Amino acid sequence: MMKQNGILVHSIGGRSTLPPFFHHKYHPQHLHYSTKRSLRVVKAAMSNTAGQVIKCKAAVSWEAGKPLVIEEVEVAPPQANEVRIKILFTSLCHTDVYFWEAKGQKPAFPRIFGHEAAGHCPPVFTGECKECRHCKSEESNMCDLLRINTDRTVMLSDGKSRFIAKGKPIYHFLGTSTFSEYTVAHVGSVAKINPAAPLDKVCVLSCGISTGLGAAINVAKPKRVQLLQFWIGAVGLAAAEGARISGASRIIGVDLNVSRFEQAKKFGVTEFVNPKDHDKPVQEVIAEMTDGGVDRSIECTGSIAAMISAFECVHDGWGVAVLVGVPNRDDSFKTHPMNLLNERTLKGTFFGNFKPRTDLPRLVEKYVNKELDLQLEKFITHEVSFSDINKAFDYMLKGKASGASSAWEPRTHSMSGVYVR
């Protein structure tokens, strides 16, 4: 995660605005130390740069798979319905690495990656316009205007980038581009959170942790039941954390990498299954362990085989399988229709069914007030300086290959650093 002293919400549509924490609701004595530190310079910087280009540092990816380069970039003023934000903390997610490697999609370079971050108003890779049918529905968070679009590399309002480096426009990533000291996002993709929150912790809630946590709490709802969770990576551990918080009586982790099992115990996982240890499909192994199948399962890999196993291992009559992982574009899901007719339920979820502007602030509020036994610090494994952001990529890649603790995903910490989770 990346961290830096400074300002956060800068301006909306070119007009200088004060963030909500300047109002009387939050007295300075209640603010987190990282927030207090930045308050000292917020007002002055906002008044000096509103409507102007800001020059700052950013980690630019010039070519697929090549080390990022810390460059001076120009960040243009926000246009209508946009916000310019100072990034205080950011994380590295597997999605950043996937697109940096340009696997399975059309490459777009040069680009500024990053989508898990926090200023005092954190940007989110999806959005909530609050006007479309999805936003007005209590059952959906799939905003028509601002849902995730990995192919979009420019701003919606005018089709242009807000970043320039070495005289060239730099592509945006997921509407956030948080590997920059300043970024510009659509106002519908920015959440206003309690500034008392420790930003070096809550930044991970803007993607993977909320995705796994919400898959359990909002979708699977494993209260006092058995839950099976496929893949013990960051999202999978967040799902286990959600199951633990929900009161699941038994949490079974499935992974091919046994080195992850010990760490997973900290997140509430009580038993482990390695499919390589058995000569039968893992769903049959699980059915034998659980008297016919688990009550809930959550799949976090994106592997079609794991998805099918997660569905076929839930108990008939009441079992619910929740798919979280994103498959390859040409994959197809196949199972016998009787698995559905026998009253098994298959569900999918996006960002844990959290609405970013409505629900993320509520989640942060519960965390700050300790109304939710959510232990975010458990997800952080490394912290490196922003100038050493490539080390975070190294930790991520080595973790994926060897099962080291950094397999939970690196995250970068404030603009002077990078966290690995």
Short mmCIF file of C-alpha atoms in Angstrom, two decimals:
data_model
loop_
_atom_site.label_atom_id
_atom_site.label_comp_id
_atom_site.label_asym_id
_atom_site.label_seq_id
_atom_site.Cartn_x
_atom_site.Cartn_y
_atom_site.Cartn_z
CA MET A 1 0.00 0.00 0.00
CA MET A 2 1.34 3.45 -0.79
CA LYS A 3 1.31 6.31 1.67
CA GLN A 4 2.18 9.96 1.65
CA ASN A 5 1.58 13.09 3.67
CA GLY A 6 -0.77 15.47 1.93
CA ILE A 7 -4.19 16.27 0.63
CA LEU A 8 -6.95 14.11 -0.53
CA VAL A 9 -10.16 15.13 -2.21
CA HIS A 10 -9.04 17.99 -4.35
CA SER A 11 -11.81 19.38 -6.50
CA ILE A 12 -14.98 18.40 -8.31
CA GLY A 13 -15.54 19.73 -11.79
CA GLY A 14 -12.71 22.22 -11.31
CA ARG A 15 -14.35 23.76 -8.22
CA SER A 16 -12.49 23.59 -4.93
CA THR A 17 -14.44 21.67 -2.29
CA LEU A 18 -13.84 20.72 1.32
CA PRO A 19 -14.08 17.04 2.23
CA PRO A 20 -16.88 16.14 4.64
CA PHE A 21 -14.51 15.65 7.56
CA PHE A 22 -13.93 19.41 7.77
CA HIS A 23 -17.42 19.84 9.16
CA HIS A 24 -18.34 19.65 12.82
CA LYS A 25 -19.36 15.98 12.76
CA TYR A 26 -15.76 14.86 13.17
CA HIS A 27 -13.73 16.74 15.75
CA PRO A 28 -9.94 16.63 15.12
CA GLN A 29 -9.31 14.81 18.40
CA HIS A 30 -11.25 11.84 17.05
CA LEU A 31 -9.34 11.57 13.78
CA HIS A 32 -6.82 8.83 13.06
CA TYR A 33 -3.18 9.92 13.17
CA SER A 34 -2.73 9.52 9.39
CA THR A 35 -5.70 11.83 8.84
CA LYS A 36 -4.48 14.48 11.30
CA ARG A 37 -1.12 14.55 9.56
CA SER A 38 -2.64 15.36 6.20
CA LEU A 39 -5.16 17.92 7.51
CA ARG A 40 -2.37 20.41 8.13
CA VAL A 41 -1.81 20.95 4.43
CA VAL A 42 -5.15 20.15 2.83
CA LYS A 43 -6.73 23.59 2.76
CA ALA A 44 -3.68 25.39 1.43
CA ALA A 45 -2.99 22.88 -1.31
CA MET A 46 -6.62 22.78 -2.42
CA SER A 47 -6.82 26.54 -2.75
CA ASN A 48 -3.50 26.67 -4.64
CA THR A 49 -4.18 23.99 -7.24
CA ALA A 50 -7.93 23.96 -7.91
CA GLY A 51 -8.45 24.16 -11.66
CA GLN A 52 -4.74 23.75 -12.36
CA VAL A 53 -2.53 20.92 -13.54
CA ILE A 54 -0.74 19.12 -10.70
CA LYS A 55 2.71 17.62 -11.18
CA CYS A 56 3.41 14.57 -9.04
CA LYS A 57 5.05 11.16 -9.00
CA ALA A 58 3.43 8.05 -10.46
CA ALA A 59 4.53 4.49 -11.18
CA VAL A 60 4.08 4.19 -14.94
CA SER A 61 3.96 0.88 -16.78
CA TRP A 62 5.41 1.57 -20.22
CA GLU A 63 5.45 -2.03 -21.47
CA ALA A 64 3.75 -5.30 -20.56
CA GLY A 65 5.63 -7.21 -17.89
CA LYS A 66 8.44 -4.64 -17.61
CA PRO A 67 9.28 -2.92 -14.29
CA LEU A 68 7.23 0.14 -13.48
CA VAL A 69 9.06 3.47 -13.68
CA ILE A 70 8.58 6.30 -11.19
CA GLU A 71 7.91 9.31 -13.42
CA GLU A 72 6.81 12.90 -12.96
CA VAL A 73 3.32 13.08 -14.40
CA GLU A 74 0.92 15.92 -15.05
CA VAL A 75 -2.56 15.35 -13.64
CA ALA A 76 -5.18 17.52 -15.31
CA PRO A 77 -7.99 19.21 -13.37
CA PRO A 78 -11.17 17.16 -13.06
CA GLN A 79 -14.00 17.83 -15.47
CA ALA A 80 -17.75 17.64 -14.85
CA ASN A 81 -18.72 14.80 -12.46
CA GLU A 82 -15.08 14.04 -11.69
CA VAL A 83 -12.96 14.26 -8.55
CA ARG A 84 -9.21 14.72 -8.22
CA ILE A 85 -7.91 12.81 -5.22
CA LYS A 86 -4.62 12.56 -3.41
CA ILE A 87 -3.83 8.90 -2.80
CA LEU A 88 -2.52 8.27 0.70
CA PHE A 89 -2.37 4.47 0.69
CA THR A 90 -2.69 1.88 -2.05
CA SER A 91 -2.50 -1.90 -2.41
CA LEU A 92 -1.35 -4.26 -5.12
CA CYS A 93 -3.98 -6.73 -6.30
CA HIS A 94 -3.63 -9.82 -8.51
CA THR A 95 -5.78 -7.98 -11.06
CA ASP A 96 -3.10 -5.30 -11.41
CA VAL A 97 -0.49 -7.97 -12.06
CA TYR A 98 -2.73 -9.82 -14.53
CA PHE A 99 -3.23 -6.74 -16.70
CA TRP A 100 0.37 -5.60 -16.27
CA GLU A 101 1.41 -8.97 -17.71
CA ALA A 102 -1.17 -8.39 -20.51
CA LYS A 103 -2.53 -11.91 -20.24
CA GLY A 104 -5.75 -12.72 -22.05
CA GLN A 105 -6.66 -9.18 -23.08
CA LYS A 106 -5.72 -6.42 -25.48
CA PRO A 107 -2.65 -4.61 -24.09
CA ALA A 108 -3.01 -0.91 -23.28
CA PHE A 109 0.25 0.88 -22.54
CA PRO A 110 1.61 3.14 -21.18
CA ARG A 111 -0.69 2.85 -18.19
CA ILE A 112 -0.95 3.70 -14.50
CA PHE A 113 -2.28 0.68 -12.63
CA GLY A 114 -3.69 0.41 -9.12
CA HIS A 115 -7.27 0.13 -7.87
CA GLU A 116 -7.14 -0.65 -4.13
CA ALA A 117 -6.46 2.58 -2.31
CA ALA A 118 -7.51 5.20 0.19
CA GLY A 119 -7.46 8.91 0.44
CA HIS A 120 -10.05 10.27 2.79
CA CYS A 121 -12.49 9.61 -0.02
CA PRO A 122 -11.22 6.35 -1.58
CA PRO A 123 -11.79 5.65 -5.29
CA VAL A 124 -13.38 2.30 -6.15
CA PHE A 125 -12.97 0.29 -9.36
CA THR A 126 -16.75 0.11 -9.79
CA GLY A 127 -19.34 2.78 -9.14
CA GLU A 128 -22.82 3.80 -8.11
CA CYS A 129 -24.55 6.51 -10.15
CA LYS A 130 -27.67 6.21 -7.94
CA GLU A 131 -29.89 6.84 -10.98
CA CYS A 132 -30.00 3.60 -13.00
CA ARG A 133 -32.26 0.60 -12.29
CA HIS A 134 -29.40 -1.34 -10.73
CA CYS A 135 -28.49 1.47 -8.34
CA LYS A 136 -32.13 1.95 -7.34
CA SER A 137 -32.55 -1.77 -6.71
CA GLU A 138 -31.71 -3.17 -3.27
CA GLU A 139 -30.68 -6.42 -4.94
CA SER A 140 -27.94 -5.21 -7.28
CA ASN A 141 -24.68 -3.28 -7.28
CA MET A 142 -24.11 -3.55 -11.05
CA CYS A 143 -24.36 0.13 -11.99
CA ASP A 144 -25.21 0.60 -15.68
CA LEU A 145 -22.91 3.61 -16.02
CA LEU A 146 -19.96 2.76 -13.79
CA ARG A 147 -19.68 -1.01 -13.46
CA ILE A 148 -16.18 -2.35 -14.00
CA ASN A 149 -14.84 -2.03 -17.54
CA THR A 150 -11.31 -3.33 -18.02
CA ASP A 151 -11.18 -2.07 -21.61
CA ARG A 152 -11.88 1.57 -20.70
CA THR A 153 -8.63 3.51 -20.59
CA VAL A 154 -9.91 7.11 -20.56
CA MET A 155 -12.46 9.23 -18.70
CA LEU A 156 -16.14 8.92 -19.53
CA SER A 157 -16.91 12.62 -19.92
CA ASP A 158 -14.67 13.38 -22.89
CA GLY A 159 -12.83 10.17 -23.79
CA LYS A 160 -9.47 11.64 -22.78
CA SER A 161 -6.80 10.77 -20.23
CA ARG A 162 -6.05 13.04 -17.27
CA PHE A 163 -2.41 11.89 -17.12
CA ILE A 164 0.57 13.02 -19.20
CA ALA A 165 4.17 11.84 -18.82
CA LYS A 166 7.07 12.75 -21.10
CA GLY A 167 4.59 14.54 -23.35
CA LYS A 168 2.48 11.41 -23.88
CA PRO A 169 -1.00 10.63 -22.59
CA ILE A 170 -1.02 7.77 -20.08
CA TYR A 171 -3.94 5.33 -19.97
CA HIS A 172 -6.16 4.98 -16.91
CA PHE A 173 -6.89 1.63 -15.24
CA LEU A 174 -10.35 0.69 -13.92
CA GLY A 175 -11.17 4.37 -13.50
CA THR A 176 -8.85 4.64 -10.49
CA SER A 177 -5.11 4.48 -11.37
CA THR A 178 -4.00 4.64 -7.76
CA PHE A 179 -0.27 4.12 -8.39
CA SER A 180 -0.07 7.90 -8.62
CA GLU A 181 0.16 10.55 -5.92
CA TYR A 182 -2.90 12.18 -7.47
CA THR A 183 -5.60 10.61 -9.61
CA VAL A 184 -8.91 11.58 -11.18
CA ALA A 185 -12.05 9.47 -10.82
CA HIS A 186 -15.74 9.74 -11.64
CA VAL A 187 -17.61 11.14 -8.66
CA GLY A 188 -19.83 8.04 -8.68
CA SER A 189 -16.79 5.87 -8.00
CA VAL A 190 -15.66 7.70 -4.88
CA ALA A 191 -16.80 6.71 -1.39
CA LYS A 192 -16.94 9.19 1.51
CA ILE A 193 -15.75 7.39 4.63
CA ASN A 194 -15.27 8.28 8.27
CA PRO A 195 -11.86 10.03 8.50
CA ALA A 196 -11.33 8.42 11.89
CA ALA A 197 -10.65 5.22 9.98
CA PRO A 198 -7.00 4.07 9.75
CA LEU A 199 -6.46 4.59 6.04
CA ASP A 200 -3.47 2.26 6.00
CA LYS A 201 -5.87 -0.57 6.86
CA VAL A 202 -9.19 0.28 5.20
CA CYS A 203 -7.64 0.82 1.78
CA VAL A 204 -7.82 -2.95 1.22
CA LEU A 205 -11.61 -2.75 1.43
CA SER A 206 -11.87 -1.10 -1.98
CA CYS A 207 -11.49 -4.42 -3.82
CA GLY A 208 -10.48 -7.93 -2.81
CA ILE A 209 -11.26 -7.98 0.89
CA SER A 210 -14.77 -6.58 0.40
CA THR A 211 -15.30 -9.04 -2.43
CA GLY A 212 -14.55 -12.08 -0.28
CA LEU A 213 -16.09 -10.68 2.89
CA GLY A 214 -19.33 -9.76 1.11
CA ALA A 215 -19.51 -13.11 -0.67
CA ALA A 216 -19.83 -14.67 2.77
CA ILE A 217 -21.78 -12.06 4.73
CA ASN A 218 -24.11 -10.79 2.00
CA VAL A 219 -24.54 -13.78 -0.28
CA ALA A 220 -23.66 -17.13 1.32
CA LYS A 221 -24.82 -16.05 4.81
CA PRO A 222 -23.24 -19.06 6.56
CA LYS A 223 -24.64 -18.52 10.05
CA ARG A 224 -24.23 -21.67 12.20
CA VAL A 225 -23.65 -23.82 9.10
CA GLN A 226 -20.77 -25.59 7.38
CA LEU A 227 -18.91 -23.56 4.76
CA LEU A 228 -16.40 -24.72 2.18
CA GLN A 229 -14.06 -22.18 0.62
CA PHE A 230 -11.94 -22.82 -2.49
CA TRP A 231 -8.48 -21.22 -2.70
CA ILE A 232 -6.82 -19.64 0.30
CA GLY A 233 -5.61 -16.43 -1.34
CA ALA A 234 -6.55 -12.91 -0.26
CA VAL A 235 -10.16 -13.09 -1.48
CA GLY A 236 -10.55 -16.61 -0.12
CA LEU A 237 -9.20 -15.58 3.26
CA ALA A 238 -11.62 -12.65 3.28
CA ALA A 239 -14.44 -15.11 2.59
CA ALA A 240 -13.24 -17.22 5.51
CA GLU A 241 -13.10 -14.09 7.67
CA GLY A 242 -16.68 -13.30 6.67
CA ALA A 243 -17.78 -16.83 7.50
CA ARG A 244 -16.06 -16.60 10.89
CA ILE A 245 -17.75 -13.28 11.62
CA SER A 246 -21.10 -14.75 10.53
CA GLY A 247 -20.74 -17.62 12.99
CA ALA A 248 -20.12 -20.53 10.62
CA SER A 249 -19.69 -23.69 12.68
CA ARG A 250 -17.15 -25.31 10.37
CA ILE A 251 -14.95 -23.70 7.71
CA ILE A 252 -13.15 -26.01 5.30
CA GLY A 253 -10.41 -24.60 3.06
CA VAL A 254 -9.51 -26.23 -0.26
CA ASP A 255 -6.19 -25.42 -1.92
CA LEU A 256 -3.41 -27.15 -3.82
CA ASN A 257 -0.75 -25.34 -1.79
CA VAL A 258 -0.38 -26.82 1.70
CA SER A 259 1.92 -23.98 2.83
CA ARG A 260 -1.13 -21.74 3.05
CA PHE A 261 -3.03 -23.87 5.53
CA GLU A 262 -1.31 -22.76 8.72
CA GLN A 263 -1.79 -19.08 7.92
CA ALA A 264 -5.45 -19.67 7.07
CA LYS A 265 -6.18 -20.81 10.63
CA LYS A 266 -5.87 -17.17 11.70
CA PHE A 267 -8.88 -16.41 9.52
CA GLY A 268 -11.11 -19.07 11.01
CA VAL A 269 -10.44 -22.00 8.68
CA THR A 270 -10.80 -25.16 10.75
CA GLU A 271 -10.03 -27.95 8.25
CA PHE A 272 -8.12 -28.29 5.01
CA VAL A 273 -8.37 -30.41 1.90
CA ASN A 274 -5.73 -30.72 -0.80
CA PRO A 275 -7.33 -32.27 -3.93
CA LYS A 276 -3.94 -33.77 -4.88
CA ASP A 277 -4.10 -35.99 -1.81
CA HIS A 278 -7.12 -37.90 -3.14
CA ASP A 279 -7.82 -40.17 -6.09
CA LYS A 280 -11.42 -39.03 -6.47
CA PRO A 281 -13.07 -35.69 -7.32
CA VAL A 282 -12.83 -33.25 -4.43
CA GLN A 283 -16.62 -32.82 -4.33
CA GLU A 284 -16.92 -36.51 -3.46
CA VAL A 285 -14.30 -36.10 -0.74
CA ILE A 286 -16.22 -33.16 0.74
CA ALA A 287 -19.53 -35.02 0.58
CA GLU A 288 -18.03 -37.88 2.59
CA MET A 289 -16.58 -35.45 5.16
CA THR A 290 -19.85 -33.58 5.67
CA ASP A 291 -22.59 -36.20 5.52
CA GLY A 292 -23.77 -35.39 2.02
CA GLY A 293 -22.29 -31.96 1.36
CA VAL A 294 -21.65 -28.56 2.86
CA ASP A 295 -24.37 -26.00 3.49
CA ARG A 296 -22.50 -23.21 1.69
CA SER A 297 -19.48 -23.01 -0.60
CA ILE A 298 -17.56 -20.04 -1.96
CA GLU A 299 -15.29 -20.38 -4.98
CA CYS A 300 -12.52 -17.77 -5.32
CA THR A 301 -10.20 -19.06 -8.06
CA GLY A 302 -11.83 -18.40 -11.42
CA SER A 303 -11.05 -22.03 -12.33
CA ILE A 304 -13.97 -23.73 -14.04
CA ALA A 305 -13.06 -27.05 -12.43
CA ALA A 306 -13.14 -25.41 -8.99
CA MET A 307 -16.47 -23.74 -9.79
CA ILE A 308 -18.05 -27.04 -10.74
CA SER A 309 -16.63 -28.72 -7.64
CA ALA A 310 -17.89 -25.90 -5.42
CA PHE A 311 -21.40 -26.29 -6.79
CA GLU A 312 -21.52 -30.08 -6.78
CA CYS A 313 -20.22 -30.36 -3.20
CA VAL A 314 -23.12 -28.45 -1.59
CA HIS A 315 -25.90 -30.45 0.06
CA ASP A 316 -29.03 -31.13 -1.91
CA GLY A 317 -32.20 -29.50 -0.64
CA TRP A 318 -30.58 -26.35 0.78
CA GLY A 319 -26.96 -26.02 -0.33
CA VAL A 320 -25.84 -22.71 -1.85
CA ALA A 321 -22.68 -22.24 -3.94
CA VAL A 322 -21.34 -18.73 -4.52
CA LEU A 323 -18.98 -18.00 -7.42
CA VAL A 324 -16.51 -15.15 -6.92
CA GLY A 325 -13.54 -15.92 -9.20
CA VAL A 326 -13.52 -14.57 -12.77
CA PRO A 327 -13.12 -17.30 -15.44
CA ASN A 328 -11.36 -16.99 -18.75
CA ARG A 329 -13.44 -15.47 -21.51
CA ASP A 330 -14.07 -18.73 -23.41
CA ASP A 331 -14.76 -20.95 -20.39
CA SER A 332 -18.14 -22.61 -19.97
CA PHE A 333 -19.74 -24.06 -16.84
CA LYS A 334 -21.14 -27.59 -17.17
CA THR A 335 -23.03 -29.68 -14.64
CA HIS A 336 -25.90 -32.14 -14.77
CA PRO A 337 -29.35 -30.48 -14.57
CA MET A 338 -30.31 -32.82 -11.73
CA ASN A 339 -27.89 -30.95 -9.49
CA LEU A 340 -30.20 -27.96 -9.82
CA LEU A 341 -33.45 -29.93 -9.74
CA ASN A 342 -32.30 -31.45 -6.44
CA GLU A 343 -32.56 -27.95 -4.97
CA ARG A 344 -28.98 -26.84 -4.98
CA THR A 345 -28.59 -23.10 -5.58
CA LEU A 346 -25.86 -21.45 -7.66
CA LYS A 347 -25.15 -17.74 -7.21
CA GLY A 348 -22.61 -15.26 -8.46
CA THR A 349 -21.40 -12.09 -6.80
CA PHE A 350 -19.55 -8.95 -7.81
CA PHE A 351 -17.66 -6.89 -5.21
CA GLY A 352 -19.37 -8.93 -2.52
CA ASN A 353 -22.74 -7.35 -3.43
CA PHE A 354 -21.59 -4.11 -1.77
CA LYS A 355 -22.74 -0.85 -3.34
CA PRO A 356 -19.53 1.22 -3.28
CA ARG A 357 -20.94 4.62 -2.27
CA THR A 358 -23.71 3.33 -0.01
CA ASP A 359 -22.28 0.22 1.64
CA LEU A 360 -18.52 0.80 1.76
CA PRO A 361 -18.85 3.79 4.13
CA ARG A 362 -21.15 1.70 6.35
CA LEU A 363 -18.64 -1.14 6.40
CA VAL A 364 -15.85 1.25 7.37
CA GLU A 365 -18.05 2.78 10.06
CA LYS A 366 -18.71 -0.64 11.57
CA TYR A 367 -14.99 -1.40 11.50
CA VAL A 368 -14.08 1.90 13.17
CA ASN A 369 -16.75 1.47 15.86
CA LYS A 370 -15.75 -2.18 16.38
CA GLU A 371 -19.29 -3.31 15.58
CA LEU A 372 -17.75 -5.88 13.24
CA ASP A 373 -14.96 -8.21 14.34
CA LEU A 374 -13.01 -7.55 11.15
CA GLN A 375 -9.22 -7.79 11.58
CA LEU A 376 -7.81 -6.08 8.51
CA GLU A 377 -4.23 -6.09 9.78
CA LYS A 378 -4.13 -9.87 9.24
CA PHE A 379 -4.24 -9.28 5.48
CA ILE A 380 -1.05 -7.22 5.37
CA THR A 381 2.19 -9.14 4.88
CA HIS A 382 4.66 -6.57 3.50
CA GLU A 383 5.23 -2.85 3.28
CA VAL A 384 7.67 -1.23 0.85
CA SER A 385 8.31 2.35 -0.20
CA PHE A 386 6.55 3.76 -3.23
CA SER A 387 9.89 4.12 -4.98
CA ASP A 388 10.33 0.36 -4.52
CA ILE A 389 6.90 -0.57 -5.86
CA ASN A 390 8.44 -3.18 -8.15
CA LYS A 391 9.36 -5.15 -5.03
CA ALA A 392 5.64 -5.51 -4.34
CA PHE A 393 5.22 -7.07 -7.79
CA ASP A 394 8.12 -9.39 -7.01
CA TYR A 395 6.51 -10.42 -3.72
CA MET A 396 3.24 -11.08 -5.50
CA LEU A 397 4.81 -13.15 -8.28
CA LYS A 398 7.04 -15.15 -5.93
CA GLY A 399 4.14 -15.70 -3.57
CA LYS A 400 1.96 -17.05 -6.36
CA ALA A 401 4.73 -19.38 -7.43
CA SER A 402 5.95 -20.66 -4.09
CA GLY A 403 3.08 -20.15 -1.68
CA ALA A 404 5.00 -17.68 0.47
CA SER A 405 3.04 -15.49 2.84
CA SER A 406 2.86 -12.77 0.22
CA ALA A 407 0.49 -14.97 -1.76
CA TRP A 408 -2.28 -13.16 0.12
CA GLU A 409 -1.47 -10.29 -2.30
CA PRO A 410 0.90 -7.36 -1.96
CA ARG A 411 -0.52 -3.99 -1.17
CA THR A 412 1.29 -0.71 -1.39
CA HIS A 413 1.31 1.77 1.38
CA SER A 414 0.88 5.48 1.00
CA MET A 415 2.77 7.37 -1.63
CA SER A 416 5.93 6.70 0.26
CA GLY A 417 5.33 2.98 0.34
CA VAL A 418 3.59 -0.15 -0.79
CA TYR A 419 1.84 -2.80 1.30
CA VAL A 420 1.68 -6.45 0.41
CA ARG A 421 -1.39 -8.35 1.45
#
